[in-house]
mmCIF file of C-alpha atoms in Angstrom:
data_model
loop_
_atom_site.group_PDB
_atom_site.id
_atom_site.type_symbol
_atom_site.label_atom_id
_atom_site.label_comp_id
_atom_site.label_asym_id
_atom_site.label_seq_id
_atom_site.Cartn_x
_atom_site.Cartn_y
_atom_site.Cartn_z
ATOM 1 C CA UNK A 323 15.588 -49.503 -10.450
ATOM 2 C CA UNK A 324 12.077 -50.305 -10.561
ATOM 3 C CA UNK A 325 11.160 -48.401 -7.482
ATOM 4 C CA UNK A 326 12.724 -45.608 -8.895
ATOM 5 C CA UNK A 327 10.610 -45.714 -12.197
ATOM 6 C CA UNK A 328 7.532 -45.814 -10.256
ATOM 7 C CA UNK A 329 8.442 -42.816 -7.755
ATOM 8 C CA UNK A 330 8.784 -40.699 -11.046
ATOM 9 C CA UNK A 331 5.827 -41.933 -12.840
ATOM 10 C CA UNK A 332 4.334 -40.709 -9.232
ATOM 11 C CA UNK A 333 5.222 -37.295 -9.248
ATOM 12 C CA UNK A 334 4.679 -36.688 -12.707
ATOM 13 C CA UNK A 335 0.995 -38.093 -12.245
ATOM 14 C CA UNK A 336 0.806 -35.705 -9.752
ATOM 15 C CA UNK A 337 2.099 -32.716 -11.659
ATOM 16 C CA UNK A 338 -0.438 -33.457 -14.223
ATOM 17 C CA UNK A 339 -3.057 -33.536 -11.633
ATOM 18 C CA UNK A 340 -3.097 -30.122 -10.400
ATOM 19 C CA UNK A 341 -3.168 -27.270 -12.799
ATOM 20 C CA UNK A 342 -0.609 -24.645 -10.920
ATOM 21 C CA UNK A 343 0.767 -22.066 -13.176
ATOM 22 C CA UNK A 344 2.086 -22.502 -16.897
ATOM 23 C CA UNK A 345 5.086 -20.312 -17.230
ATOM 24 C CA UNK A 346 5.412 -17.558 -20.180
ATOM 25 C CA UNK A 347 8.803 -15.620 -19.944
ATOM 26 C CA UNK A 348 10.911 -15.233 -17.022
ATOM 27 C CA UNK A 349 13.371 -12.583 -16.669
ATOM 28 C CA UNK A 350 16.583 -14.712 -15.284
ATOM 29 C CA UNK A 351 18.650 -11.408 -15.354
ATOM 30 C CA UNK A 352 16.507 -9.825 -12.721
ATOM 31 C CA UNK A 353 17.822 -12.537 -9.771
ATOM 32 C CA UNK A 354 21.810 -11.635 -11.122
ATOM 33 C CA UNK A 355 21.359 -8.135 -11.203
ATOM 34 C CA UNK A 356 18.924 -7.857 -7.928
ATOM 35 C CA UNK A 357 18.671 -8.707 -4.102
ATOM 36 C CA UNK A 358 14.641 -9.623 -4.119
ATOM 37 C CA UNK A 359 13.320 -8.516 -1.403
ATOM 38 C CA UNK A 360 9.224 -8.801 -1.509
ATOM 39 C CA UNK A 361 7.280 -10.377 -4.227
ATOM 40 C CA UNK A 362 3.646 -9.666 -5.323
ATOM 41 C CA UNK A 363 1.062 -11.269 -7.677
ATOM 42 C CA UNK A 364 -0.371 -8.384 -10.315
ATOM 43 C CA UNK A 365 -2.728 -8.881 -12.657
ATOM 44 C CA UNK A 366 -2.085 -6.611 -16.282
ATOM 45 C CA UNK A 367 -4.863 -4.966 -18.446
ATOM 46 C CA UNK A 368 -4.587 -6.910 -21.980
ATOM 47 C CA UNK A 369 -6.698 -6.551 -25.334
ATOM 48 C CA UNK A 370 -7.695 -9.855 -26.328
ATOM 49 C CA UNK A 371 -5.116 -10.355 -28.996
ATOM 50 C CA UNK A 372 -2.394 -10.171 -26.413
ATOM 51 C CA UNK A 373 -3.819 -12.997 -24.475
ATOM 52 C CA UNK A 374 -4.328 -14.823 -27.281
ATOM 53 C CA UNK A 375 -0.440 -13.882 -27.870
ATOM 54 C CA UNK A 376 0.847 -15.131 -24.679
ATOM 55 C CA UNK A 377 -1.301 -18.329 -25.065
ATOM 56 C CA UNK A 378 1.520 -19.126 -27.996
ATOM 57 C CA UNK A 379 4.361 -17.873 -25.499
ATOM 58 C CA UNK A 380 5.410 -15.101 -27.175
ATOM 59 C CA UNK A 381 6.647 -12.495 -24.643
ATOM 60 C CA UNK A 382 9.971 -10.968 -23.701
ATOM 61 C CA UNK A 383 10.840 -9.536 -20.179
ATOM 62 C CA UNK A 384 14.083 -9.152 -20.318
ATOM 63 C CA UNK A 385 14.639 -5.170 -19.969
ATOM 64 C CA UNK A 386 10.630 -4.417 -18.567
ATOM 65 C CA UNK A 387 10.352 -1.984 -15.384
ATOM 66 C CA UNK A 388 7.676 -1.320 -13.142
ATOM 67 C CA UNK A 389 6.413 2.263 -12.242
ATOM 68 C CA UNK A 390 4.381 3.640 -10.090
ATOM 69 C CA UNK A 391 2.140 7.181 -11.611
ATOM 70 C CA UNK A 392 -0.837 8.574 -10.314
ATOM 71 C CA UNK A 393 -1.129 6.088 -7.501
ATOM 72 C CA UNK A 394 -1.238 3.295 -10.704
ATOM 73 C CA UNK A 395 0.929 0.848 -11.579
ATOM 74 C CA UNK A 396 2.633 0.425 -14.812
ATOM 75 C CA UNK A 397 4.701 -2.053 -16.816
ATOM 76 C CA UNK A 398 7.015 -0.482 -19.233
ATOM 77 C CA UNK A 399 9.244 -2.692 -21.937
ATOM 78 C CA UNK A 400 7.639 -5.904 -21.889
ATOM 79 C CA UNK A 401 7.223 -6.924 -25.598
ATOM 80 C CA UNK A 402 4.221 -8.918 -26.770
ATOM 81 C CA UNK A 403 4.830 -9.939 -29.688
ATOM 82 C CA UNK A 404 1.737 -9.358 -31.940
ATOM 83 C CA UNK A 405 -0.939 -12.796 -32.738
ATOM 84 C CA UNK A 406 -0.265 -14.216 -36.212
ATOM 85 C CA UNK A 407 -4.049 -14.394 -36.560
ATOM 86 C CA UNK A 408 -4.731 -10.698 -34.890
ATOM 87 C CA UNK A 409 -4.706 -8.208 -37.881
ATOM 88 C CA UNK A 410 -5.699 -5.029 -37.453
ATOM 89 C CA UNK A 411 -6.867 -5.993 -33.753
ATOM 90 C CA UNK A 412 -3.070 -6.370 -33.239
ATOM 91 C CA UNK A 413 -1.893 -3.372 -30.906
ATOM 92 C CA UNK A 414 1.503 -1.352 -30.138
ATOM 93 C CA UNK A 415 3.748 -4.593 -28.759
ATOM 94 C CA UNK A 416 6.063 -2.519 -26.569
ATOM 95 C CA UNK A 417 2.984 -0.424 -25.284
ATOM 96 C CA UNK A 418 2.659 -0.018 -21.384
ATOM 97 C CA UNK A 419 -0.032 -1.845 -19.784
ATOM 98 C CA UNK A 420 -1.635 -1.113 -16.462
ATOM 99 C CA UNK A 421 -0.974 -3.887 -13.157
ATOM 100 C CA UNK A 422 -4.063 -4.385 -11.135
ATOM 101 C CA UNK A 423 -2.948 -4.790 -7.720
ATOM 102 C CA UNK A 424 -4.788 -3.527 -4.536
ATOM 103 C CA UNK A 425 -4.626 -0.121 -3.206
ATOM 104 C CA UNK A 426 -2.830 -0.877 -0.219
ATOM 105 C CA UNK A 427 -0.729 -2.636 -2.051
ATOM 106 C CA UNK A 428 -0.145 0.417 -4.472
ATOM 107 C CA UNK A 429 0.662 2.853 -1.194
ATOM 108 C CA UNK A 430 2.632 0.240 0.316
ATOM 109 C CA UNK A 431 4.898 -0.144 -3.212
ATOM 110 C CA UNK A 432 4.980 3.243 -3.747
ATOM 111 C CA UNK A 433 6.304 4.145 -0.278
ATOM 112 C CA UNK A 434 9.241 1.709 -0.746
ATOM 113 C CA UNK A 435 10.144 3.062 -3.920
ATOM 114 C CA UNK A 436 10.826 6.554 -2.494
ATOM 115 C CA UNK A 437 13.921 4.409 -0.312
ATOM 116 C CA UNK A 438 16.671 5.402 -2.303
ATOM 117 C CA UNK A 439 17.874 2.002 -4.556
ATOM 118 C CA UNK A 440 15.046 0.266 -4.394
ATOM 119 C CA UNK A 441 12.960 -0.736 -7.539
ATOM 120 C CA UNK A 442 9.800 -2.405 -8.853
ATOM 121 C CA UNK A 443 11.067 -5.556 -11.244
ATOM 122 C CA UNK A 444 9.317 -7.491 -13.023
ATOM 123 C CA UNK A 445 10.344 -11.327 -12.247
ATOM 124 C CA UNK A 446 7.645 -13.693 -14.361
ATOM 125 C CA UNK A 447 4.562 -13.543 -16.416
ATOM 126 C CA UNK A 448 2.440 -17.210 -16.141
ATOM 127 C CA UNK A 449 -1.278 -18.165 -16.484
ATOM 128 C CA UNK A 450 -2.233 -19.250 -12.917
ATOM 129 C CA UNK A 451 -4.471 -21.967 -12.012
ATOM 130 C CA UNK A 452 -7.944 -20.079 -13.924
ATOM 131 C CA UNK A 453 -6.248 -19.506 -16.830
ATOM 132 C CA UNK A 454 -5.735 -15.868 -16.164
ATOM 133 C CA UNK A 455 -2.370 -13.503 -17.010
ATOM 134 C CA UNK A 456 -0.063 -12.869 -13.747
ATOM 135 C CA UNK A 457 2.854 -11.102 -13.468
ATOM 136 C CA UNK A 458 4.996 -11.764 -10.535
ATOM 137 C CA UNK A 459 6.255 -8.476 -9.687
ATOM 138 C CA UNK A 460 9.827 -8.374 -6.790
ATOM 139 C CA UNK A 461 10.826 -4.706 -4.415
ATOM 140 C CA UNK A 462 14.737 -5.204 -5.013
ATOM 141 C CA UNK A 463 17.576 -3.850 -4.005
ATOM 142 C CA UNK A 464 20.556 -3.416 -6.513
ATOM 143 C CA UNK A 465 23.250 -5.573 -6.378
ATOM 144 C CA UNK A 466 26.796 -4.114 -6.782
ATOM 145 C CA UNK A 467 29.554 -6.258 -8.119
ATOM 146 C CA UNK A 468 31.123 -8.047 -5.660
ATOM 147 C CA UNK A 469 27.946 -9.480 -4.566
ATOM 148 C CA UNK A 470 27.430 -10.876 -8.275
ATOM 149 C CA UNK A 471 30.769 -12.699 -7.789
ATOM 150 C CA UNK A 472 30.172 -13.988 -4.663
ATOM 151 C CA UNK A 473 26.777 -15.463 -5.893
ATOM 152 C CA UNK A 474 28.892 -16.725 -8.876
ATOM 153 C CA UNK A 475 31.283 -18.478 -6.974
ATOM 154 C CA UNK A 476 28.746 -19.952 -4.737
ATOM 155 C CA UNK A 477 26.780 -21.377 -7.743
ATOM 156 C CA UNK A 478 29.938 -22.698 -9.005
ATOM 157 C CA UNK A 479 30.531 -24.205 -5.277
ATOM 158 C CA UNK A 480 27.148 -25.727 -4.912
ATOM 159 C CA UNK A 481 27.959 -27.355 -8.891
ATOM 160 C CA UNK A 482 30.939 -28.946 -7.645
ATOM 161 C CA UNK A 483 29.279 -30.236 -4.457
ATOM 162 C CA UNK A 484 26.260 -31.629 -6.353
ATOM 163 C CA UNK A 485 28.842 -33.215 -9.404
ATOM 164 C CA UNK A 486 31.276 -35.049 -6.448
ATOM 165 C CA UNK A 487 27.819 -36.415 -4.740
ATOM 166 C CA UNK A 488 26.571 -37.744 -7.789
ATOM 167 C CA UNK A 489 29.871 -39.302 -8.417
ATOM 168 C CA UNK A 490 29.596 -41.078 -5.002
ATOM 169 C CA UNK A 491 26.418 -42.106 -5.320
ATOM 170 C CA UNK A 492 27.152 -44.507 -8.553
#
């Protein structure tokens, strides 16, 4: 018992002592509805109110969308909600904001996207380790129905396994 107090006061020590990313919104329907195939690190163009926004966590991903115009990226539906403190520095929360990725990057993305049924997602916005505003953008593939069964029933599978092992192991 004791040796398992210590192995967690361990790893949270260590969790503490690296930065890494702080999570701000995920969008969990993106892995249900999509195959992930290749995931990139973007940065977005903010105004300083929407920083200061996402500092309090207020963001929703859930129905945002990546394009690709003009050889630029661009995020589409991601709602920041406005800073309590912003006033009239506060701007349009469902506005479209610019990704800063590399040009290569860009041609590569926008190549892909001419496949038929592939699309740009948007999977997570975070703070990384310097404390700037990342968006961890996936290439997926569509998933049709069956295959969101069949990861259903696997989940519920791997459940079941994990619930019987945990009953053995008391």
């Amino acid at each position: 018992m004791a040796k398992s107090k210590v192995l967690r006061q361990a790893a949270k020590a260590e969790r503490q002592a690296k930065p890494g990313k702080k999570t701000i919104a995920k969008n969990r329907s993106a892995h249900h509805e999509y195959f992930i195939d290749e995931t990139f690190e973007a940065g977005i163009e903010l105004t300083g109110t929407e920083v200061k926004s996402l500092r309090e966590r207020a963001c929703q991903l859930t129905d945002a969308f990546c394009l690709i115009r003009g050889r630029e990226a661009w995020l589409h539906g991601v709602h920041v909600h406005p800073y309590s403190n912003g006033g009239v520095w506060n701007v349009d929360p469902d506005r479209k904001r610019r990704l800063l990725l590399h040009r290569r990057q860009i041609d590569y993305l926008d190549a892909k996207l001419r496949q038929k049924g592939l699309a740009l997602v948007p999977l997570e916005i975070y703070f990384d380790e310097h404390n700037r505003v990342k968006l961890a953008v996936g290439l997926a593939r569509g998933k049709k129905l069956y295959d969101k069964r069949a990861d259903m029933a696997r989940r519920d599978s791997d459940r079941e396994i994990a619930r019987a092992l945990k009953e053995l192991n008391r």
